[in-house]
């Protein structure tokens, strides 16, 4: 409880410092590798939104706790699309045309899927995501796709202990979002950015969704062996 309460309090303080309504930032508790008992505990404090990176692990947990809001925050292979349709409140990591096409094919019209475009804001070779300069054409295509609702952008910037090193990437994300909104005359209200080490800086730079694991659950156990 103490860790979770502390994170909620830090969010409240960061919002106040930036003259934001404290409800303007959503907290996702990132529960990857943590057992269902730990999720139940955090859920019992009133936390509703949980994030998972690995589809198999996520689906097993969703089956056990279907009433929570589940967020897919890791890479998703397009061949897994049929397994995930209807399971997640928000997919944070749409970044390839093949996945977009699969989604369009499989998402039913009576239950559109909300998604964010993952941006490779640090242009790192090893990371997934759309390069910033490709965001506009990719978004234009996504807007034409049936039953997919894009509400914003997500990033996983280069990791650094000092959040001040990460700040410029958060600023670039907000500017990219603002430019896309202007260019296409649409609204992209959501910016999913900021983790345990840097969520306060992310909030200051415009994050509306933060994804926090370690600060809530403590250090992660080893990944389950399959
Ligand atoms: C694991 C993970 C997080 C949470 O990281 P912490 O440092 O434990 O807060 C957030 N976002 C993504 C995409 C992750 O993979």
JSON list of C-alpha atoms and ligand atoms in Angstrom, two decimals:
[
{"chain": "A", "resi": 1, "resn": "UNK", "atom": "CA", "xyz": [0.00, 0.00, 0.00]},
{"chain": "A", "resi": 2, "resn": "UNK", "atom": "CA", "xyz": [2.75, 2.39, 0.99]},
{"chain": "A", "resi": 3, "resn": "UNK", "atom": "CA", "xyz": [4.50, 2.32, -2.40]},
{"chain": "A", "resi": 4, "resn": "UNK", "atom": "CA", "xyz": [1.23, 2.68, -4.28]},
{"chain": "A", "resi": 5, "resn": "UNK", "atom": "CA", "xyz": [0.04, 5.55, -2.08]},
{"chain": "A", "resi": 6, "resn": "UNK", "atom": "CA", "xyz": [3.37, 7.29, -2.53]},
{"chain": "A", "resi": 7, "resn": "UNK", "atom": "CA", "xyz": [3.11, 7.10, -6.34]},
{"chain": "A", "resi": 8, "resn": "UNK", "atom": "CA", "xyz": [-0.45, 8.48, -6.26]},
{"chain": "A", "resi": 9, "resn": "UNK", "atom": "CA", "xyz": [0.69, 11.30, -4.01]},
{"chain": "A", "resi": 10, "resn": "UNK", "atom": "CA", "xyz": [3.63, 12.10, -6.30]},
{"chain": "A", "resi": 11, "resn": "UNK", "atom": "CA", "xyz": [1.28, 12.27, -9.27]},
{"chain": "A", "resi": 12, "resn": "UNK", "atom": "CA", "xyz": [-1.00, 14.61, -7.36]},
{"chain": "A", "resi": 13, "resn": "UNK", "atom": "CA", "xyz": [1.92, 16.88, -6.46]},
{"chain": "A", "resi": 14, "resn": "UNK", "atom": "CA", "xyz": [3.29, 16.88, -10.03]},
{"chain": "A", "resi": 15, "resn": "UNK", "atom": "CA", "xyz": [-0.14, 17.80, -11.39]},
{"chain": "A", "resi": 16, "resn": "UNK", "atom": "CA", "xyz": [-0.49, 20.61, -8.89]},
{"chain": "A", "resi": 17, "resn": "UNK", "atom": "CA", "xyz": [3.00, 21.95, -9.69]},
{"chain": "A", "resi": 18, "resn": "UNK", "atom": "CA", "xyz": [2.01, 22.11, -13.36]},
{"chain": "A", "resi": 19, "resn": "UNK", "atom": "CA", "xyz": [-1.46, 23.53, -12.71]},
{"chain": "A", "resi": 20, "resn": "UNK", "atom": "CA", "xyz": [-3.08, 20.38, -14.04]},
{"chain": "A", "resi": 21, "resn": "UNK", "atom": "CA", "xyz": [-6.21, 18.74, -12.76]},
{"chain": "A", "resi": 22, "resn": "UNK", "atom": "CA", "xyz": [-5.05, 15.60, -10.95]},
{"chain": "A", "resi": 23, "resn": "UNK", "atom": "CA", "xyz": [-7.51, 13.54, -12.97]},
{"chain": "A", "resi": 24, "resn": "UNK", "atom": "CA", "xyz": [-5.82, 14.61, -16.18]},
{"chain": "A", "resi": 25, "resn": "UNK", "atom": "CA", "xyz": [-3.09, 11.98, -15.73]},
{"chain": "A", "resi": 26, "resn": "UNK", "atom": "CA", "xyz": [-3.97, 8.27, -15.77]},
{"chain": "A", "resi": 27, "resn": "UNK", "atom": "CA", "xyz": [-1.77, 5.83, -13.93]},
{"chain": "A", "resi": 28, "resn": "UNK", "atom": "CA", "xyz": [-1.17, 2.41, -15.43]},
{"chain": "A", "resi": 29, "resn": "UNK", "atom": "CA", "xyz": [0.28, -0.12, -13.00]},
{"chain": "A", "resi": 30, "resn": "UNK", "atom": "CA", "xyz": [2.74, -2.20, -15.04]},
{"chain": "A", "resi": 31, "resn": "UNK", "atom": "CA", "xyz": [2.43, -5.71, -13.69]},
{"chain": "A", "resi": 32, "resn": "UNK", "atom": "CA", "xyz": [4.61, -7.75, -16.05]},
{"chain": "A", "resi": 33, "resn": "UNK", "atom": "CA", "xyz": [6.17, -10.82, -14.36]},
{"chain": "A", "resi": 34, "resn": "UNK", "atom": "CA", "xyz": [4.28, -10.10, -11.13]},
{"chain": "A", "resi": 35, "resn": "UNK", "atom": "CA", "xyz": [1.88, -12.81, -9.92]},
{"chain": "A", "resi": 36, "resn": "UNK", "atom": "CA", "xyz": [-1.89, -12.36, -9.91]},
{"chain": "A", "resi": 37, "resn": "UNK", "atom": "CA", "xyz": [-1.87, -11.98, -6.10]},
{"chain": "A", "resi": 38, "resn": "UNK", "atom": "CA", "xyz": [0.18, -8.79, -6.39]},
{"chain": "A", "resi": 39, "resn": "UNK", "atom": "CA", "xyz": [-2.26, -7.44, -8.96]},
{"chain": "A", "resi": 40, "resn": "UNK", "atom": "CA", "xyz": [-5.21, -8.28, -6.71]},
{"chain": "A", "resi": 41, "resn": "UNK", "atom": "CA", "xyz": [-3.55, -6.38, -3.89]},
{"chain": "A", "resi": 42, "resn": "UNK", "atom": "CA", "xyz": [-3.02, -3.20, -5.94]},
{"chain": "A", "resi": 43, "resn": "UNK", "atom": "CA", "xyz": [-6.52, -3.54, -7.41]},
{"chain": "A", "resi": 44, "resn": "UNK", "atom": "CA", "xyz": [-7.92, -3.68, -3.87]},
{"chain": "A", "resi": 45, "resn": "UNK", "atom": "CA", "xyz": [-6.62, -0.14, -3.31]},
{"chain": "A", "resi": 46, "resn": "UNK", "atom": "CA", "xyz": [-8.80, 1.04, -6.18]},
{"chain": "A", "resi": 47, "resn": "UNK", "atom": "CA", "xyz": [-6.33, 0.82, -9.09]},
{"chain": "A", "resi": 48, "resn": "UNK", "atom": "CA", "xyz": [-8.21, -0.16, -12.27]},
{"chain": "A", "resi": 49, "resn": "UNK", "atom": "CA", "xyz": [-5.67, 0.12, -15.10]},
{"chain": "A", "resi": 50, "resn": "UNK", "atom": "CA", "xyz": [-2.89, -2.44, -15.51]},
{"chain": "A", "resi": 51, "resn": "UNK", "atom": "CA", "xyz": [-0.26, -2.80, -18.23]},
{"chain": "A", "resi": 52, "resn": "UNK", "atom": "CA", "xyz": [1.36, -5.96, -19.56]},
{"chain": "A", "resi": 53, "resn": "UNK", "atom": "CA", "xyz": [4.15, -6.45, -22.13]},
{"chain": "A", "resi": 54, "resn": "UNK", "atom": "CA", "xyz": [3.76, -10.07, -23.14]},
{"chain": "A", "resi": 55, "resn": "UNK", "atom": "CA", "xyz": [0.57, -11.25, -24.78]},
{"chain": "A", "resi": 56, "resn": "UNK", "atom": "CA", "xyz": [0.52, -14.81, -23.39]},
{"chain": "A", "resi": 57, "resn": "UNK", "atom": "CA", "xyz": [1.09, -13.59, -19.85]},
{"chain": "A", "resi": 58, "resn": "UNK", "atom": "CA", "xyz": [-1.47, -10.81, -20.31]},
{"chain": "A", "resi": 59, "resn": "UNK", "atom": "CA", "xyz": [-4.20, -13.12, -21.63]},
{"chain": "A", "resi": 60, "resn": "UNK", "atom": "CA", "xyz": [-3.81, -15.47, -18.68]},
{"chain": "A", "resi": 61, "resn": "UNK", "atom": "CA", "xyz": [-4.16, -12.58, -16.23]},
{"chain": "A", "resi": 62, "resn": "UNK", "atom": "CA", "xyz": [-7.08, -11.02, -18.12]},
{"chain": "A", "resi": 63, "resn": "UNK", "atom": "CA", "xyz": [-8.93, -14.31, -17.87]},
{"chain": "A", "resi": 64, "resn": "UNK", "atom": "CA", "xyz": [-8.49, -14.25, -14.10]},
{"chain": "A", "resi": 65, "resn": "UNK", "atom": "CA", "xyz": [-9.33, -10.56, -13.64]},
{"chain": "A", "resi": 66, "resn": "UNK", "atom": "CA", "xyz": [-11.54, -9.57, -16.57]},
{"chain": "A", "resi": 67, "resn": "UNK", "atom": "CA", "xyz": [-13.02, -6.54, -14.82]},
{"chain": "A", "resi": 68, "resn": "UNK", "atom": "CA", "xyz": [-9.81, -4.53, -14.76]},
{"chain": "A", "resi": 69, "resn": "UNK", "atom": "CA", "xyz": [-8.75, -2.28, -17.67]},
{"chain": "A", "resi": 70, "resn": "UNK", "atom": "CA", "xyz": [-5.85, -3.97, -19.41]},
{"chain": "A", "resi": 71, "resn": "UNK", "atom": "CA", "xyz": [-3.27, -2.13, -21.52]},
{"chain": "A", "resi": 72, "resn": "UNK", "atom": "CA", "xyz": [-0.96, -3.78, -24.04]},
{"chain": "A", "resi": 73, "resn": "UNK", "atom": "CA", "xyz": [2.36, -1.93, -23.76]},
{"chain": "A", "resi": 74, "resn": "UNK", "atom": "CA", "xyz": [4.81, -4.34, -25.41]},
{"chain": "A", "resi": 75, "resn": "UNK", "atom": "CA", "xyz": [5.38, -5.26, -29.05]},
{"chain": "A", "resi": 76, "resn": "UNK", "atom": "CA", "xyz": [2.50, -7.21, -30.61]},
{"chain": "A", "resi": 77, "resn": "UNK", "atom": "CA", "xyz": [3.08, -9.57, -33.51]},
{"chain": "A", "resi": 78, "resn": "UNK", "atom": "CA", "xyz": [0.37, -9.26, -36.14]},
{"chain": "A", "resi": 79, "resn": "UNK", "atom": "CA", "xyz": [-0.24, -13.02, -36.05]},
{"chain": "A", "resi": 80, "resn": "UNK", "atom": "CA", "xyz": [-1.42, -12.58, -32.42]},
{"chain": "A", "resi": 81, "resn": "UNK", "atom": "CA", "xyz": [-4.11, -10.09, -33.44]},
{"chain": "A", "resi": 82, "resn": "UNK", "atom": "CA", "xyz": [-6.98, -12.56, -33.37]},
{"chain": "A", "resi": 83, "resn": "UNK", "atom": "CA", "xyz": [-6.09, -13.50, -29.77]},
{"chain": "A", "resi": 84, "resn": "UNK", "atom": "CA", "xyz": [-6.15, -9.93, -28.48]},
{"chain": "A", "resi": 85, "resn": "UNK", "atom": "CA", "xyz": [-9.23, -8.49, -30.15]},
{"chain": "A", "resi": 86, "resn": "UNK", "atom": "CA", "xyz": [-11.65, -7.24, -27.50]},
{"chain": "A", "resi": 87, "resn": "UNK", "atom": "CA", "xyz": [-9.30, -7.97, -24.61]},
{"chain": "A", "resi": 88, "resn": "UNK", "atom": "CA", "xyz": [-7.50, -4.67, -24.11]},
{"chain": "A", "resi": 89, "resn": "UNK", "atom": "CA", "xyz": [-8.85, -1.23, -23.24]},
{"chain": "A", "resi": 90, "resn": "UNK", "atom": "CA", "xyz": [-5.96, 0.36, -25.09]},
{"chain": "A", "resi": 91, "resn": "UNK", "atom": "CA", "xyz": [-3.18, -0.90, -27.35]},
{"chain": "A", "resi": 92, "resn": "UNK", "atom": "CA", "xyz": [-0.19, 1.42, -26.83]},
{"chain": "A", "resi": 93, "resn": "UNK", "atom": "CA", "xyz": [2.08, -0.03, -29.47]},
{"chain": "A", "resi": 94, "resn": "UNK", "atom": "CA", "xyz": [0.68, 0.16, -32.97]},
{"chain": "A", "resi": 95, "resn": "UNK", "atom": "CA", "xyz": [3.78, 0.64, -35.10]},
{"chain": "A", "resi": 96, "resn": "UNK", "atom": "CA", "xyz": [3.61, -1.53, -38.21]},
{"chain": "A", "resi": 97, "resn": "UNK", "atom": "CA", "xyz": [1.38, -1.63, -41.25]},
{"chain": "A", "resi": 98, "resn": "UNK", "atom": "CA", "xyz": [0.98, -5.38, -41.00]},
{"chain": "A", "resi": 99, "resn": "UNK", "atom": "CA", "xyz": [-0.44, -5.12, -37.49]},
{"chain": "A", "resi": 100, "resn": "UNK", "atom": "CA", "xyz": [-2.65, -2.24, -38.55]},
{"chain": "A", "resi": 101, "resn": "UNK", "atom": "CA", "xyz": [-4.05, -4.29, -41.45]},
{"chain": "A", "resi": 102, "resn": "UNK", "atom": "CA", "xyz": [-4.71, -7.30, -39.22]},
{"chain": "A", "resi": 103, "resn": "UNK", "atom": "CA", "xyz": [-6.48, -5.09, -36.69]},
{"chain": "A", "resi": 104, "resn": "UNK", "atom": "CA", "xyz": [-8.64, -3.56, -39.37]},
{"chain": "A", "resi": 105, "resn": "UNK", "atom": "CA", "xyz": [-9.57, -7.03, -40.56]},
{"chain": "A", "resi": 106, "resn": "UNK", "atom": "CA", "xyz": [-10.43, -8.44, -37.15]},
{"chain": "A", "resi": 107, "resn": "UNK", "atom": "CA", "xyz": [-11.85, -5.65, -34.98]},
{"chain": "A", "resi": 108, "resn": "UNK", "atom": "CA", "xyz": [-15.66, -5.78, -35.11]},
{"chain": "A", "resi": 109, "resn": "UNK", "atom": "CA", "xyz": [-17.50, -2.59, -36.05]},
{"chain": "A", "resi": 110, "resn": "UNK", "atom": "CA", "xyz": [-19.60, -2.62, -32.87]},
{"chain": "A", "resi": 111, "resn": "UNK", "atom": "CA", "xyz": [-16.50, -2.51, -30.65]},
{"chain": "A", "resi": 112, "resn": "UNK", "atom": "CA", "xyz": [-13.83, -0.25, -32.16]},
{"chain": "A", "resi": 113, "resn": "UNK", "atom": "CA", "xyz": [-10.31, -0.64, -30.76]},
{"chain": "A", "resi": 114, "resn": "UNK", "atom": "CA", "xyz": [-8.59, 2.36, -29.21]},
{"chain": "A", "resi": 115, "resn": "UNK", "atom": "CA", "xyz": [-4.88, 2.54, -30.06]},
{"chain": "A", "resi": 116, "resn": "UNK", "atom": "CA", "xyz": [-1.82, 4.73, -29.66]},
{"chain": "A", "resi": 117, "resn": "UNK", "atom": "CA", "xyz": [0.98, 4.96, -32.20]},
{"chain": "A", "resi": 118, "resn": "UNK", "atom": "CA", "xyz": [4.32, 3.97, -30.72]},
{"chain": "A", "resi": 119, "resn": "UNK", "atom": "CA", "xyz": [6.99, 6.45, -31.74]},
{"chain": "A", "resi": 120, "resn": "UNK", "atom": "CA", "xyz": [10.70, 5.54, -31.73]},
{"chain": "A", "resi": 121, "resn": "UNK", "atom": "CA", "xyz": [11.53, 8.99, -30.45]},
{"chain": "A", "resi": 122, "resn": "UNK", "atom": "CA", "xyz": [15.21, 8.25, -29.77]},
{"chain": "A", "resi": 123, "resn": "UNK", "atom": "CA", "xyz": [15.57, 6.62, -33.22]},
{"chain": "A", "resi": 124, "resn": "UNK", "atom": "CA", "xyz": [17.13, 3.57, -31.58]},
{"chain": "A", "resi": 125, "resn": "UNK", "atom": "CA", "xyz": [17.88, 0.61, -33.85]},
{"chain": "A", "resi": 126, "resn": "UNK", "atom": "CA", "xyz": [16.90, -1.96, -31.26]},
{"chain": "A", "resi": 127, "resn": "UNK", "atom": "CA", "xyz": [13.54, -0.38, -30.42]},
{"chain": "A", "resi": 128, "resn": "UNK", "atom": "CA", "xyz": [10.15, -0.78, -32.02]},
{"chain": "A", "resi": 129, "resn": "UNK", "atom": "CA", "xyz": [8.16, 2.24, -33.09]},
{"chain": "A", "resi": 130, "resn": "UNK", "atom": "CA", "xyz": [7.53, 4.56, -35.98]},
{"chain": "A", "resi": 131, "resn": "UNK", "atom": "CA", "xyz": [10.29, 7.06, -36.72]},
{"chain": "A", "resi": 132, "resn": "UNK", "atom": "CA", "xyz": [9.09, 10.60, -35.97]},
{"chain": "A", "resi": 133, "resn": "UNK", "atom": "CA", "xyz": [9.38, 11.64, -39.62]},
{"chain": "A", "resi": 134, "resn": "UNK", "atom": "CA", "xyz": [7.17, 8.71, -40.62]},
{"chain": "A", "resi": 135, "resn": "UNK", "atom": "CA", "xyz": [4.46, 9.46, -38.10]},
{"chain": "A", "resi": 136, "resn": "UNK", "atom": "CA", "xyz": [2.38, 11.65, -40.42]},
{"chain": "A", "resi": 137, "resn": "UNK", "atom": "CA", "xyz": [1.98, 9.19, -43.32]},
{"chain": "A", "resi": 138, "resn": "UNK", "atom": "CA", "xyz": [1.46, 6.30, -40.89]},
{"chain": "A", "resi": 139, "resn": "UNK", "atom": "CA", "xyz": [-1.20, 8.22, -39.00]},
{"chain": "A", "resi": 140, "resn": "UNK", "atom": "CA", "xyz": [-2.97, 9.19, -42.22]},
{"chain": "A", "resi": 141, "resn": "UNK", "atom": "CA", "xyz": [-3.26, 5.51, -43.13]},
{"chain": "A", "resi": 142, "resn": "UNK", "atom": "CA", "xyz": [-4.41, 4.58, -39.65]},
{"chain": "A", "resi": 143, "resn": "UNK", "atom": "CA", "xyz": [-7.13, 7.21, -39.71]},
{"chain": "A", "resi": 144, "resn": "UNK", "atom": "CA", "xyz": [-8.56, 5.55, -42.81]},
{"chain": "A", "resi": 145, "resn": "UNK", "atom": "CA", "xyz": [-8.63, 2.11, -41.17]},
{"chain": "A", "resi": 146, "resn": "UNK", "atom": "CA", "xyz": [-12.07, 0.93, -40.12]},
{"chain": "A", "resi": 147, "resn": "UNK", "atom": "CA", "xyz": [-12.85, 0.37, -36.44]},
{"chain": "A", "resi": 148, "resn": "UNK", "atom": "CA", "xyz": [-9.50, 1.65, -35.19]},
{"chain": "A", "resi": 149, "resn": "UNK", "atom": "CA", "xyz": [-9.56, 4.81, -33.07]},
{"chain": "A", "resi": 150, "resn": "UNK", "atom": "CA", "xyz": [-6.21, 6.56, -32.67]},
{"chain": "A", "resi": 151, "resn": "UNK", "atom": "CA", "xyz": [-6.23, 8.79, -29.61]},
{"chain": "A", "resi": 152, "resn": "UNK", "atom": "CA", "xyz": [-2.55, 9.63, -29.23]},
{"chain": "A", "resi": 153, "resn": "UNK", "atom": "CA", "xyz": [1.10, 8.64, -29.13]},
{"chain": "A", "resi": 154, "resn": "UNK", "atom": "CA", "xyz": [3.29, 6.48, -26.91]},
{"chain": "A", "resi": 155, "resn": "UNK", "atom": "CA", "xyz": [7.07, 6.32, -26.49]},
{"chain": "A", "resi": 156, "resn": "UNK", "atom": "CA", "xyz": [9.79, 4.47, -24.67]},
{"chain": "A", "resi": 157, "resn": "UNK", "atom": "CA", "xyz": [12.71, 6.91, -24.85]},
{"chain": "A", "resi": 158, "resn": "UNK", "atom": "CA", "xyz": [16.35, 5.90, -24.31]},
{"chain": "A", "resi": 159, "resn": "UNK", "atom": "CA", "xyz": [16.67, 4.79, -20.69]},
{"chain": "A", "resi": 160, "resn": "UNK", "atom": "CA", "xyz": [18.73, 7.02, -18.45]},
{"chain": "A", "resi": 161, "resn": "UNK", "atom": "CA", "xyz": [19.01, 7.33, -14.70]},
{"chain": "A", "resi": 162, "resn": "UNK", "atom": "CA", "xyz": [18.74, 11.10, -14.86]},
{"chain": "A", "resi": 163, "resn": "UNK", "atom": "CA", "xyz": [15.23, 12.11, -15.96]},
{"chain": "A", "resi": 164, "resn": "UNK", "atom": "CA", "xyz": [16.61, 15.45, -17.16]},
{"chain": "A", "resi": 165, "resn": "UNK", "atom": "CA", "xyz": [18.35, 13.54, -19.95]},
{"chain": "A", "resi": 166, "resn": "UNK", "atom": "CA", "xyz": [14.98, 12.10, -20.94]},
{"chain": "A", "resi": 167, "resn": "UNK", "atom": "CA", "xyz": [13.09, 15.38, -20.79]},
{"chain": "A", "resi": 168, "resn": "UNK", "atom": "CA", "xyz": [13.99, 16.54, -24.35]},
{"chain": "A", "resi": 169, "resn": "UNK", "atom": "CA", "xyz": [12.41, 13.35, -25.76]},
{"chain": "A", "resi": 170, "resn": "UNK", "atom": "CA", "xyz": [9.17, 14.06, -23.89]},
{"chain": "A", "resi": 171, "resn": "UNK", "atom": "CA", "xyz": [9.21, 17.59, -25.31]},
{"chain": "A", "resi": 172, "resn": "UNK", "atom": "CA", "xyz": [9.76, 16.21, -28.82]},
{"chain": "A", "resi": 173, "resn": "UNK", "atom": "CA", "xyz": [6.79, 13.88, -28.35]},
{"chain": "A", "resi": 174, "resn": "UNK", "atom": "CA", "xyz": [4.50, 16.73, -27.37]},
{"chain": "A", "resi": 175, "resn": "UNK", "atom": "CA", "xyz": [5.69, 18.82, -30.31]},
{"chain": "A", "resi": 176, "resn": "UNK", "atom": "CA", "xyz": [5.20, 15.91, -32.71]},
{"chain": "A", "resi": 177, "resn": "UNK", "atom": "CA", "xyz": [1.67, 15.41, -31.36]},
{"chain": "A", "resi": 178, "resn": "UNK", "atom": "CA", "xyz": [0.90, 19.14, -31.68]},
{"chain": "A", "resi": 179, "resn": "UNK", "atom": "CA", "xyz": [2.17, 19.17, -35.28]},
{"chain": "A", "resi": 180, "resn": "UNK", "atom": "CA", "xyz": [0.13, 16.11, -36.25]},
{"chain": "A", "resi": 181, "resn": "UNK", "atom": "CA", "xyz": [-2.99, 17.65, -34.74]},
{"chain": "A", "resi": 182, "resn": "UNK", "atom": "CA", "xyz": [-2.47, 20.84, -36.71]},
{"chain": "A", "resi": 183, "resn": "UNK", "atom": "CA", "xyz": [-1.52, 19.12, -39.95]},
{"chain": "A", "resi": 184, "resn": "UNK", "atom": "CA", "xyz": [-4.51, 16.76, -39.96]},
{"chain": "A", "resi": 185, "resn": "UNK", "atom": "CA", "xyz": [-7.00, 18.87, -38.00]},
{"chain": "A", "resi": 186, "resn": "UNK", "atom": "CA", "xyz": [-7.68, 16.10, -35.52]},
{"chain": "A", "resi": 187, "resn": "UNK", "atom": "CA", "xyz": [-7.36, 15.61, -31.77]},
{"chain": "A", "resi": 188, "resn": "UNK", "atom": "CA", "xyz": [-4.70, 13.37, -30.28]},
{"chain": "A", "resi": 189, "resn": "UNK", "atom": "CA", "xyz": [-5.27, 13.93, -26.58]},
{"chain": "A", "resi": 190, "resn": "UNK", "atom": "CA", "xyz": [-3.23, 11.05, -25.18]},
{"chain": "A", "resi": 191, "resn": "UNK", "atom": "CA", "xyz": [0.52, 11.00, -24.59]},
{"chain": "A", "resi": 192, "resn": "UNK", "atom": "CA", "xyz": [1.62, 7.73, -22.96]},
{"chain": "A", "resi": 193, "resn": "UNK", "atom": "CA", "xyz": [5.10, 8.44, -21.59]},
{"chain": "A", "resi": 194, "resn": "UNK", "atom": "CA", "xyz": [6.99, 8.28, -18.31]},
{"chain": "A", "resi": 195, "resn": "UNK", "atom": "CA", "xyz": [7.91, 5.30, -16.12]},
{"chain": "A", "resi": 196, "resn": "UNK", "atom": "CA", "xyz": [9.20, 4.81, -12.56]},
{"chain": "A", "resi": 197, "resn": "UNK", "atom": "CA", "xyz": [12.33, 6.92, -12.97]},
{"chain": "A", "resi": 198, "resn": "UNK", "atom": "CA", "xyz": [10.89, 9.81, -14.91]},
{"chain": "A", "resi": 199, "resn": "UNK", "atom": "CA", "xyz": [7.11, 10.11, -14.65]},
{"chain": "A", "resi": 200, "resn": "UNK", "atom": "CA", "xyz": [7.23, 13.44, -12.83]},
{"chain": "A", "resi": 201, "resn": "UNK", "atom": "CA", "xyz": [9.21, 14.99, -15.68]},
{"chain": "A", "resi": 202, "resn": "UNK", "atom": "CA", "xyz": [6.87, 13.32, -18.19]},
{"chain": "A", "resi": 203, "resn": "UNK", "atom": "CA", "xyz": [3.84, 14.89, -16.47]},
{"chain": "A", "resi": 204, "resn": "UNK", "atom": "CA", "xyz": [5.51, 18.30, -16.59]},
{"chain": "A", "resi": 205, "resn": "UNK", "atom": "CA", "xyz": [6.00, 17.85, -20.34]},
{"chain": "A", "resi": 206, "resn": "UNK", "atom": "CA", "xyz": [2.46, 16.78, -21.12]},
{"chain": "A", "resi": 207, "resn": "UNK", "atom": "CA", "xyz": [2.04, 13.06, -20.39]},
{"chain": "A", "resi": 208, "resn": "UNK", "atom": "CA", "xyz": [-1.60, 12.07, -19.89]},
{"chain": "A", "resi": 209, "resn": "UNK", "atom": "CA", "xyz": [-0.85, 8.38, -19.28]},
{"chain": "A", "resi": 210, "resn": "UNK", "atom": "CA", "xyz": [2.10, 7.17, -17.24]},
{"chain": "A", "resi": 211, "resn": "UNK", "atom": "CA", "xyz": [3.21, 3.54, -17.01]},
{"chain": "A", "resi": 212, "resn": "UNK", "atom": "CA", "xyz": [4.70, 2.71, -13.63]},
{"chain": "A", "resi": 213, "resn": "UNK", "atom": "CA", "xyz": [5.92, -0.75, -12.58]},
{"chain": "A", "resi": 214, "resn": "UNK", "atom": "CA", "xyz": [8.81, -0.81, -10.12]},
{"chain": "A", "resi": 215, "resn": "UNK", "atom": "CA", "xyz": [7.69, 2.14, -7.99]},
{"chain": "A", "resi": 216, "resn": "UNK", "atom": "CA", "xyz": [4.37, 0.36, -7.36]},
{"chain": "A", "resi": 217, "resn": "UNK", "atom": "CA", "xyz": [5.26, -3.35, -7.20]},
{"chain": "A", "resi": 218, "resn": "UNK", "atom": "CA", "xyz": [8.93, -3.24, -6.20]},
{"chain": "A", "resi": 219, "resn": "UNK", "atom": "CA", "xyz": [11.56, -4.94, -8.32]},
{"chain": "A", "resi": 220, "resn": "UNK", "atom": "CA", "xyz": [10.35, -7.45, -10.90]},
{"chain": "A", "resi": 221, "resn": "UNK", "atom": "CA", "xyz": [10.70, -11.18, -10.35]},
{"chain": "A", "resi": 222, "resn": "UNK", "atom": "CA", "xyz": [12.46, -13.12, -13.10]},
{"chain": "A", "resi": 223, "resn": "UNK", "atom": "CA", "xyz": [10.33, -13.74, -16.18]},
{"chain": "A", "resi": 224, "resn": "UNK", "atom": "CA", "xyz": [8.29, -16.94, -15.94]},
{"chain": "A", "resi": 225, "resn": "UNK", "atom": "CA", "xyz": [9.91, -19.83, -17.82]},
{"chain": "A", "resi": 226, "resn": "UNK", "atom": "CA", "xyz": [7.65, -21.17, -20.54]},
{"chain": "B", "resi": 1, "resn": "LIG", "atom": "C1", "xyz": [8.23, -2.36, -17.93]},
{"chain": "B", "resi": 1, "resn": "LIG", "atom": "C2", "xyz": [7.70, -1.19, -18.62]},
{"chain": "B", "resi": 1, "resn": "LIG", "atom": "C3", "xyz": [7.26, -0.06, -17.92]},
{"chain": "B", "resi": 1, "resn": "LIG", "atom": "C4", "xyz": [7.40, 0.11, -16.41]},
{"chain": "B", "resi": 1, "resn": "LIG", "atom": "O1", "xyz": [8.75, 0.25, -16.06]},
{"chain": "B", "resi": 1, "resn": "LIG", "atom": "P1", "xyz": [9.19, 0.61, -14.56]},
{"chain": "B", "resi": 1, "resn": "LIG", "atom": "O2", "xyz": [10.55, 1.18, -14.74]},
{"chain": "B", "resi": 1, "resn": "LIG", "atom": "O3", "xyz": [9.21, -0.66, -13.79]},
{"chain": "B", "resi": 1, "resn": "LIG", "atom": "O4", "xyz": [8.23, 1.60, -14.02]},
{"chain": "B", "resi": 1, "resn": "LIG", "atom": "C5", "xyz": [6.67, 0.97, -18.64]},
{"chain": "B", "resi": 1, "resn": "LIG", "atom": "N1", "xyz": [6.52, 0.91, -19.97]},
{"chain": "B", "resi": 1, "resn": "LIG", "atom": "C6", "xyz": [6.95, -0.15, -20.69]},
{"chain": "B", "resi": 1, "resn": "LIG", "atom": "C7", "xyz": [6.75, -0.15, -22.17]},
{"chain": "B", "resi": 1, "resn": "LIG", "atom": "C8", "xyz": [7.56, -1.22, -20.04]},
{"chain": "B", "resi": 1, "resn": "LIG", "atom": "O5", "xyz": [7.99, -2.26, -20.76]}
]
